[in-house]
PDB file of C-alpha atoms in Angstrom:
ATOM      1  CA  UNK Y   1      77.865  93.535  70.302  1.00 54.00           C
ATOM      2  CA  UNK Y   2      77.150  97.048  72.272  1.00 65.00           C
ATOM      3  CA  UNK Y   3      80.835  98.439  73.155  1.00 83.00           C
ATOM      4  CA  UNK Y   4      82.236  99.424  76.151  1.00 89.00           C
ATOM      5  CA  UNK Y   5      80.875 102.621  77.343  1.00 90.00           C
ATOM      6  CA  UNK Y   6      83.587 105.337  78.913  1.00 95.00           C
ATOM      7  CA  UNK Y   7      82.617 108.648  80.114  1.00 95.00           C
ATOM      8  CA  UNK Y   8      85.570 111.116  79.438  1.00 96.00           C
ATOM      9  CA  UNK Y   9      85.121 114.517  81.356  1.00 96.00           C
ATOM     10  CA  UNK Y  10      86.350 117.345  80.179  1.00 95.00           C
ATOM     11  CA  UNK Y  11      86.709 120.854  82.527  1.00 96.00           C
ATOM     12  CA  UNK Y  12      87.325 124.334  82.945  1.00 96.00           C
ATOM     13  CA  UNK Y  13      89.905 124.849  85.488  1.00 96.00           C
ATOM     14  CA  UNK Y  14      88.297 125.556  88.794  1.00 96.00           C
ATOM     15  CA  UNK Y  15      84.988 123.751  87.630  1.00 97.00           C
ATOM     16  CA  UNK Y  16      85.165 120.921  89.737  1.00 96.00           C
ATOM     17  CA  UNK Y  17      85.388 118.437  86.928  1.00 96.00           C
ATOM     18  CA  UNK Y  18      87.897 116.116  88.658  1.00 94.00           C
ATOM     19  CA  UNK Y  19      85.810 116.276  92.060  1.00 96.00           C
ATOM     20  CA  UNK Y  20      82.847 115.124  89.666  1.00 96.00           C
ATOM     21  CA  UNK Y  21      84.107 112.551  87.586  1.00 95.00           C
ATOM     22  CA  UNK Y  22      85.068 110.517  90.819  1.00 95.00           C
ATOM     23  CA  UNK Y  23      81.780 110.965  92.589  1.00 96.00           C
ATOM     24  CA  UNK Y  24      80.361 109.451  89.458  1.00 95.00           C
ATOM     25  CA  UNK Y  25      82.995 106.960  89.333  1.00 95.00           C
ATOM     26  CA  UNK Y  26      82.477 105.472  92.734  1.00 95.00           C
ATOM     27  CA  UNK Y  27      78.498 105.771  92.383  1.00 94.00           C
ATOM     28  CA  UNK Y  28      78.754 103.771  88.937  1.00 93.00           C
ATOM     29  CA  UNK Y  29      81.136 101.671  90.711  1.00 94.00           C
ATOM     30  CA  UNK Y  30      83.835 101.834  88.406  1.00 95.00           C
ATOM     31  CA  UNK Y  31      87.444 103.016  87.925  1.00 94.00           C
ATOM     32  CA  UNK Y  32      88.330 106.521  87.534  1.00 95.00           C
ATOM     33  CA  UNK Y  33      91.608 108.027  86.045  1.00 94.00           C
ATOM     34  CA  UNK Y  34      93.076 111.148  86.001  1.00 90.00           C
ATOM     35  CA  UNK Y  35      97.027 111.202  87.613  1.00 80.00           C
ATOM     36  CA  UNK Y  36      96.752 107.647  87.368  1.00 77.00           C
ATOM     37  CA  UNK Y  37      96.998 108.177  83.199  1.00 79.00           C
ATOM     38  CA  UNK Y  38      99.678 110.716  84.125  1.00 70.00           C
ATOM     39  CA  UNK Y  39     101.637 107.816  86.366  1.00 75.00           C
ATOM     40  CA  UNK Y  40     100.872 104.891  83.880  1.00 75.00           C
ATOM     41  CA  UNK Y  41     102.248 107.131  80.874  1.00 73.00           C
ATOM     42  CA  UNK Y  42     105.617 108.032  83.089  1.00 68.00           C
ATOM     43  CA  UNK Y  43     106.001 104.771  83.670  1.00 72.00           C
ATOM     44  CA  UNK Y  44     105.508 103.468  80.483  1.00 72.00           C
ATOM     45  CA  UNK Y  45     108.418 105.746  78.326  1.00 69.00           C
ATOM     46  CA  UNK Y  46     110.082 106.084  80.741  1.00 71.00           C
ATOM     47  CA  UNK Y  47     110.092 110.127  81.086  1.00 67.00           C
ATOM     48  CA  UNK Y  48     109.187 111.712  84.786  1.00 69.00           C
ATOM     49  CA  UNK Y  49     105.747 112.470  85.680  1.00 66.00           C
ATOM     50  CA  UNK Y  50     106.346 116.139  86.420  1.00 68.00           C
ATOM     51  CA  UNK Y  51     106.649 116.499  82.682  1.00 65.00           C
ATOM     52  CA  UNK Y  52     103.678 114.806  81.183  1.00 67.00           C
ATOM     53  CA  UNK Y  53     102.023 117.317  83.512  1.00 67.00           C
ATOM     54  CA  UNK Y  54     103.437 119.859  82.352  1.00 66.00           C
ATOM     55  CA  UNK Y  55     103.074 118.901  79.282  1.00 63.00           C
ATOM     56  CA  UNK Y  56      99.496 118.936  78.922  1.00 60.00           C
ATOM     57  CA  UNK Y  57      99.412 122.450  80.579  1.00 57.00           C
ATOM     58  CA  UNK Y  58     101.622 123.838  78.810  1.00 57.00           C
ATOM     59  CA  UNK Y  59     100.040 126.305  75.033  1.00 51.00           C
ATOM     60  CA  UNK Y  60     100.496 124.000  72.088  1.00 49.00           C
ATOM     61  CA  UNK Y  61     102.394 127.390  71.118  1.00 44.00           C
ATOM     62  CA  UNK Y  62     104.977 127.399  73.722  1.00 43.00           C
ATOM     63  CA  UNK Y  63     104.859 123.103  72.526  1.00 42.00           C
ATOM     64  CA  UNK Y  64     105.647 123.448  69.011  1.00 42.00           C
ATOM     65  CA  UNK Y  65     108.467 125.922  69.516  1.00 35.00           C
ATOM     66  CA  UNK Y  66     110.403 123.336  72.422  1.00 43.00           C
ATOM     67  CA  UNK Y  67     109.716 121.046  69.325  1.00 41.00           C
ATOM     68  CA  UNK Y  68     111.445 122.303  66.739  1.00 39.00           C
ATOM     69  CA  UNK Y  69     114.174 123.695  68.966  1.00 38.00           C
ATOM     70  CA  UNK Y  70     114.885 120.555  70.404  1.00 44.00           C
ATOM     71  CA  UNK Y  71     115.298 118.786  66.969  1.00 42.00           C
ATOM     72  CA  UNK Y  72     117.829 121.121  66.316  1.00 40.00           C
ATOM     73  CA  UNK Y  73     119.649 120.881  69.434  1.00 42.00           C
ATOM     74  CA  UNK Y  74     119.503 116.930  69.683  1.00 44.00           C
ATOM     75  CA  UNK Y  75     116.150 117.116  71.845  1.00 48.00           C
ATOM     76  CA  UNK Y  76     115.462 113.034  71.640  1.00 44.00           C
ATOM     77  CA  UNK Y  77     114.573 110.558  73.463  1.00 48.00           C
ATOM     78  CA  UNK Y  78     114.368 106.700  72.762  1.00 50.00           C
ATOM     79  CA  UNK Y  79     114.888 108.109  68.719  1.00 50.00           C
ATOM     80  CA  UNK Y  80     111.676 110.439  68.924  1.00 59.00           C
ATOM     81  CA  UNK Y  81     111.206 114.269  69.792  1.00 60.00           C
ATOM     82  CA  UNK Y  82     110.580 114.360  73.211  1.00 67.00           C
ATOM     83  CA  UNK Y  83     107.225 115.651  73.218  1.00 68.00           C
ATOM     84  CA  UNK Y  84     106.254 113.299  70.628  1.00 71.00           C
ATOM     85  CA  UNK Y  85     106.815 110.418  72.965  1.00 73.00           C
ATOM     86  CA  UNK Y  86     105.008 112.409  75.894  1.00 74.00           C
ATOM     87  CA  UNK Y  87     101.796 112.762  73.719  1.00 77.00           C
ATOM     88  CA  UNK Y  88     102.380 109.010  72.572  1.00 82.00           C
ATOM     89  CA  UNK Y  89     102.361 107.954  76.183  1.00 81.00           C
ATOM     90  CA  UNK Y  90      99.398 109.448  76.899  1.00 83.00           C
ATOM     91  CA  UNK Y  91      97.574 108.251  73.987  1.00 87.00           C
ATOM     92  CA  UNK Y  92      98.556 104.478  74.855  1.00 88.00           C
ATOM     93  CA  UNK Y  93      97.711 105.182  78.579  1.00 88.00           C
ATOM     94  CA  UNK Y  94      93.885 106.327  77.774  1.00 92.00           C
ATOM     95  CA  UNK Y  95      93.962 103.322  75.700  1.00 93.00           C
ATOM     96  CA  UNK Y  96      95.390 100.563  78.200  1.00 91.00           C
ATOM     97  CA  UNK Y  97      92.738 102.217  81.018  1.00 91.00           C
ATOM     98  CA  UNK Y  98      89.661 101.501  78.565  1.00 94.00           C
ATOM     99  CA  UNK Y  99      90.661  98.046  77.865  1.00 93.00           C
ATOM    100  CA  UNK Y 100      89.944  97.535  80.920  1.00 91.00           C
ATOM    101  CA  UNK Y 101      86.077  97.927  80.569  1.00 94.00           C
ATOM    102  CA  UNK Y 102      83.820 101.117  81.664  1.00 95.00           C
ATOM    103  CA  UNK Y 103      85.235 104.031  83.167  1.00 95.00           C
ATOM    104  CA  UNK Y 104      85.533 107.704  83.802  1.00 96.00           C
ATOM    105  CA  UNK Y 105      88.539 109.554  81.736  1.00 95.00           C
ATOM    106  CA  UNK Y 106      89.253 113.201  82.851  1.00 94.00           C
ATOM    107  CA  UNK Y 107      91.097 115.741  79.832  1.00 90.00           C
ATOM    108  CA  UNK Y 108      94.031 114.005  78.161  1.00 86.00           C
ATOM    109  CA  UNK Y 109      91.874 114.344  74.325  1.00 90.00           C
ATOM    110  CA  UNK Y 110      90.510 110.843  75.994  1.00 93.00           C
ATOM    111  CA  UNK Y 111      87.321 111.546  74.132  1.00 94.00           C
ATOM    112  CA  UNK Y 112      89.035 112.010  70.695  1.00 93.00           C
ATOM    113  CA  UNK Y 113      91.248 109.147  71.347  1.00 93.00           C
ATOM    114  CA  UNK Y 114      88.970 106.609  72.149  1.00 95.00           C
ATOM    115  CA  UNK Y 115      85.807 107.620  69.848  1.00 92.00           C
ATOM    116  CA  UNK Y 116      85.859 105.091  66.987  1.00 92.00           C
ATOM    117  CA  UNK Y 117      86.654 102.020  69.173  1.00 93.00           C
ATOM    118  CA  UNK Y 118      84.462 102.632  72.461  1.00 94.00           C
ATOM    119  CA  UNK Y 119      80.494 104.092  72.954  1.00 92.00           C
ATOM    120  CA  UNK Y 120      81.858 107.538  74.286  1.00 94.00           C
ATOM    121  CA  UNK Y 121      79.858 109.791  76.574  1.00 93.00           C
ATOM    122  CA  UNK Y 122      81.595 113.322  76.046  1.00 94.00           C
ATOM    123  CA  UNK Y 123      80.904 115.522  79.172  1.00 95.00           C
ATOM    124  CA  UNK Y 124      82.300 118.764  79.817  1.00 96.00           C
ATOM    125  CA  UNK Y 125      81.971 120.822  83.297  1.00 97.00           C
ATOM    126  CA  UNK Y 126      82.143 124.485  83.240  1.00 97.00           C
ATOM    127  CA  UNK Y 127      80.946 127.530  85.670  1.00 97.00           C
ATOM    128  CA  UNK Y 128      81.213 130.850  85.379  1.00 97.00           C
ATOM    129  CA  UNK Y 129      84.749 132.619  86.057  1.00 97.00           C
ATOM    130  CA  UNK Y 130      83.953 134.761  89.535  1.00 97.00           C
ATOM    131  CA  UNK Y 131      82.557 130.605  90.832  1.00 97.00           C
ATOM    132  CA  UNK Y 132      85.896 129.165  89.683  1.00 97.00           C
ATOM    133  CA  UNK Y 133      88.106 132.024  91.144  1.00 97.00           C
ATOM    134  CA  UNK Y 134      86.634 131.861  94.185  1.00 97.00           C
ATOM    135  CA  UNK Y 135      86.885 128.254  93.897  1.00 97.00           C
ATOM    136  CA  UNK Y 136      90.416 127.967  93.066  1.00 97.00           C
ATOM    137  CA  UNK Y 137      91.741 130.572  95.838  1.00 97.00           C
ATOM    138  CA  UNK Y 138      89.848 129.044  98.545  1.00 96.00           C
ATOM    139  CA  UNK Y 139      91.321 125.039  97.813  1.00 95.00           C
ATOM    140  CA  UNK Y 140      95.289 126.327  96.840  1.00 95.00           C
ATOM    141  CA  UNK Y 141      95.028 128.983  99.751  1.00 96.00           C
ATOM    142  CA  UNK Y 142      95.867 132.016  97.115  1.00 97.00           C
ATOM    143  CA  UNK Y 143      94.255 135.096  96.261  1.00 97.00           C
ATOM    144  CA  UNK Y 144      91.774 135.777  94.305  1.00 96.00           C
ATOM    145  CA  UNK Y 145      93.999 137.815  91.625  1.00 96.00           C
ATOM    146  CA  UNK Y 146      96.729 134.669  91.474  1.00 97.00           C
ATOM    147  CA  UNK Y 147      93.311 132.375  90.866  1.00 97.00           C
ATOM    148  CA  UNK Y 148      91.795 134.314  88.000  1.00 97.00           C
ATOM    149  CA  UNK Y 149      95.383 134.500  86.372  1.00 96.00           C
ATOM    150  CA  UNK Y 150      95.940 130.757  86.951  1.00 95.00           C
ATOM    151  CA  UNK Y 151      92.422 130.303  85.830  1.00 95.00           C
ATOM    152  CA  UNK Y 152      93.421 132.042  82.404  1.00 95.00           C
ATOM    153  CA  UNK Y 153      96.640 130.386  82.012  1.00 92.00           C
ATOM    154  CA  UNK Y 154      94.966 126.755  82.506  1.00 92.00           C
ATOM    155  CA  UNK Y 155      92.162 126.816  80.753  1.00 94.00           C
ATOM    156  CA  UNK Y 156      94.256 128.650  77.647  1.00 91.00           C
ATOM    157  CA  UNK Y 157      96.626 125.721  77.786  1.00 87.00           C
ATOM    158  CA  UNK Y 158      93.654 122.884  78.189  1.00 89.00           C
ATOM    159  CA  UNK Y 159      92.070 124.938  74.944  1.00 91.00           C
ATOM    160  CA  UNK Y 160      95.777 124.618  72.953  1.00 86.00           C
ATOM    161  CA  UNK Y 161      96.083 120.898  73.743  1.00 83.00           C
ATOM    162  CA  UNK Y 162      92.478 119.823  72.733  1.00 87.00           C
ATOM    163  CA  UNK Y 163      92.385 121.412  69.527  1.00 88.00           C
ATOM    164  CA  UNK Y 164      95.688 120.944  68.461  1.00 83.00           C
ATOM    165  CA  UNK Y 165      95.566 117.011  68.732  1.00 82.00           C
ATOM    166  CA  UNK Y 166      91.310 116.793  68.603  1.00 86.00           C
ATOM    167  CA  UNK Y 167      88.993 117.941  65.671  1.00 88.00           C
ATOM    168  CA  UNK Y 168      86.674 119.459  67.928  1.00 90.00           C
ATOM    169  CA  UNK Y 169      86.542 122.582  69.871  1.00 93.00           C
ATOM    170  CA  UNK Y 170      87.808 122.617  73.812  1.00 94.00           C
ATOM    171  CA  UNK Y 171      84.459 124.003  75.994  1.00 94.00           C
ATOM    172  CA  UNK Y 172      81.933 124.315  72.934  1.00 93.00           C
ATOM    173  CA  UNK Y 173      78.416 122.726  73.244  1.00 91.00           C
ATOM    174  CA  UNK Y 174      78.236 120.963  70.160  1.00 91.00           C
ATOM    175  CA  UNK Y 175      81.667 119.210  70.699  1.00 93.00           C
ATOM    176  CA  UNK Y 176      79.961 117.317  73.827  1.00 94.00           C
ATOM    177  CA  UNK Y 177      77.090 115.129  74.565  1.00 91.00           C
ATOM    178  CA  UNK Y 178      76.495 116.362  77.850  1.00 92.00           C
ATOM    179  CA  UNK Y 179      77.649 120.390  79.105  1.00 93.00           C
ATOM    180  CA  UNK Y 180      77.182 120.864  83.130  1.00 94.00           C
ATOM    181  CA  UNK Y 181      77.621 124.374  84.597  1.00 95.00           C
ATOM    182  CA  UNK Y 182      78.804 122.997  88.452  1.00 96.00           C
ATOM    183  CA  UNK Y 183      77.829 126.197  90.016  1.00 95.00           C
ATOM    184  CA  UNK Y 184      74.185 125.529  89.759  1.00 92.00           C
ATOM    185  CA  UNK Y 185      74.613 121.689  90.738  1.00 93.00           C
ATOM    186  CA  UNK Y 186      75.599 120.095  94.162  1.00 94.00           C
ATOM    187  CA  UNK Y 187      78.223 117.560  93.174  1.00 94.00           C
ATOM    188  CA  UNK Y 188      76.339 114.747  93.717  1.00 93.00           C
ATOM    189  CA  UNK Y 189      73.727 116.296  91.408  1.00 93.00           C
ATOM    190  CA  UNK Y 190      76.316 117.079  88.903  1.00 93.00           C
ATOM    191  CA  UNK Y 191      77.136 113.213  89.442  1.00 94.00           C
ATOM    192  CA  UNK Y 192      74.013 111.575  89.090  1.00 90.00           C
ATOM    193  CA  UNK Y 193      74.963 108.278  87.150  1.00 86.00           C
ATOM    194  CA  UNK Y 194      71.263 108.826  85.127  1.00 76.00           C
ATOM    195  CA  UNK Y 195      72.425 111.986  82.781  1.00 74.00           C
ATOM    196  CA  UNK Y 196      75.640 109.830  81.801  1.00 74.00           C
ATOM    197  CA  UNK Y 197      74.383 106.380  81.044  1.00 67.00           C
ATOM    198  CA  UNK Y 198      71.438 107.091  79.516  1.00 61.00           C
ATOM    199  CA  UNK Y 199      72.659 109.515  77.258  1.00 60.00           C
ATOM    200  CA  UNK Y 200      74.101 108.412  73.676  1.00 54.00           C
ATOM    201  CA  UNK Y 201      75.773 110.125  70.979  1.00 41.00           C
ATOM    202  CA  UNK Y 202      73.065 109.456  68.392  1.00 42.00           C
ATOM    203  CA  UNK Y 203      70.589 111.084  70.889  1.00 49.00           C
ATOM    204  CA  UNK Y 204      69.013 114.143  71.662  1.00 41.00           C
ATOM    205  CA  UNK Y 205      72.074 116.493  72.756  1.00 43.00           C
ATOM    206  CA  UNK Y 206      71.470 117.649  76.093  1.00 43.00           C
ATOM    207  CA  UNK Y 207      72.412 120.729  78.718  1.00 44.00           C
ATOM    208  CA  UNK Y 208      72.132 121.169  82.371  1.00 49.00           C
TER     209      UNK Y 208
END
């Protein structure tokens, strides 16, 4: 029996990934999550959804230290470390949204998570960093200096996250069956439902 297929995006900040993985989504015709994970995981233990933001933007790093400083200060919640039931949360939200049949995942380690139990297609956006700067200051209305530090500070905390809770390596090639650089595509090229479900893990890697 084939299993259900999920394509989980994965994005450097500024890329466009999110923009992406719902054009696909609606042209597949199927459901697309990004805050939605971040809502269903709030809801779910019960901590605010300003924090599981936060949380996956935030340097493993900076993460490990609130760790071990709030076991020593009493930092608990429902008997756990707090950010042990925030990564929990999110684990069991990817989980509950792919039960649900096909979709499109953006970050959240969804394509670690869900690898052994679902027919994955790994896809990771990228562009160069003057495109994404540009990119960034002209949608949040903030200069190009605020962008590219913003764009650092992201994509360093996306990097932490994935490769502190993934075995493979946030925004390399060979950790993803499909790599798209968005500034040569139009978004609906970028989205064109052929390069996703055709593509398998035991095929032919491939690179726009």
């Amino acid at each position: 029996m084939a299993k259900t297929q999920i394509i989980t995006i994965g994005r450097r900040f500024g890329s466009g990934g999110r923009v992406i993985g719902k054009c696909l989504a609606e042209k597949l015709g199927i459901p697309f999550y990004d805050k939605e994970l971040i809502t269903a995981a709030a809801k779910q233990s019960g901590l605010c959804d300003s924090f599981l933001q936060n949380f996956e933007e935030t340097p493993t790093s900076s993460l490990m230290y609130s760790l071990v400083m709030n076991a020593q200060n009493g930092g608990f919640y429902m008997g756990k470390p707090i950010e042990l039931v925030a990564y929990e949360a999110q684990i069991n939200a990817v989980r509950e949204a792919a039960k649900n049949g096909p979709c499109v995942i953006v970050g959240r380690c969804a394509d670690y998570i869900l690898k052994d139990d679902y027919d994955v297609v790994s896809v990771f956006i990228t562009a160069s960093p003057e495109y994404r700067a540009a990119r960034a200051a002209k949608l949040e209305n903030i200069s190009i200096k605020e962008a590219q530090a913003k764009l650092n500070r992201m994509d360093k905390a996306r990097a932490s996250y994935h490769n502190y809770h993934a075995e493979t390596k946030w925004g390399a090639s060979d950790s993803y069956e499909l790599c798209i650089n968005s500034e040569k595509l139009t978004t609906e090229q970028a989205a064109d439902p052929v390069s996703y479900t055709h593509l398998r893990a035991h095929e032919t890697r491939r690179h726009l």
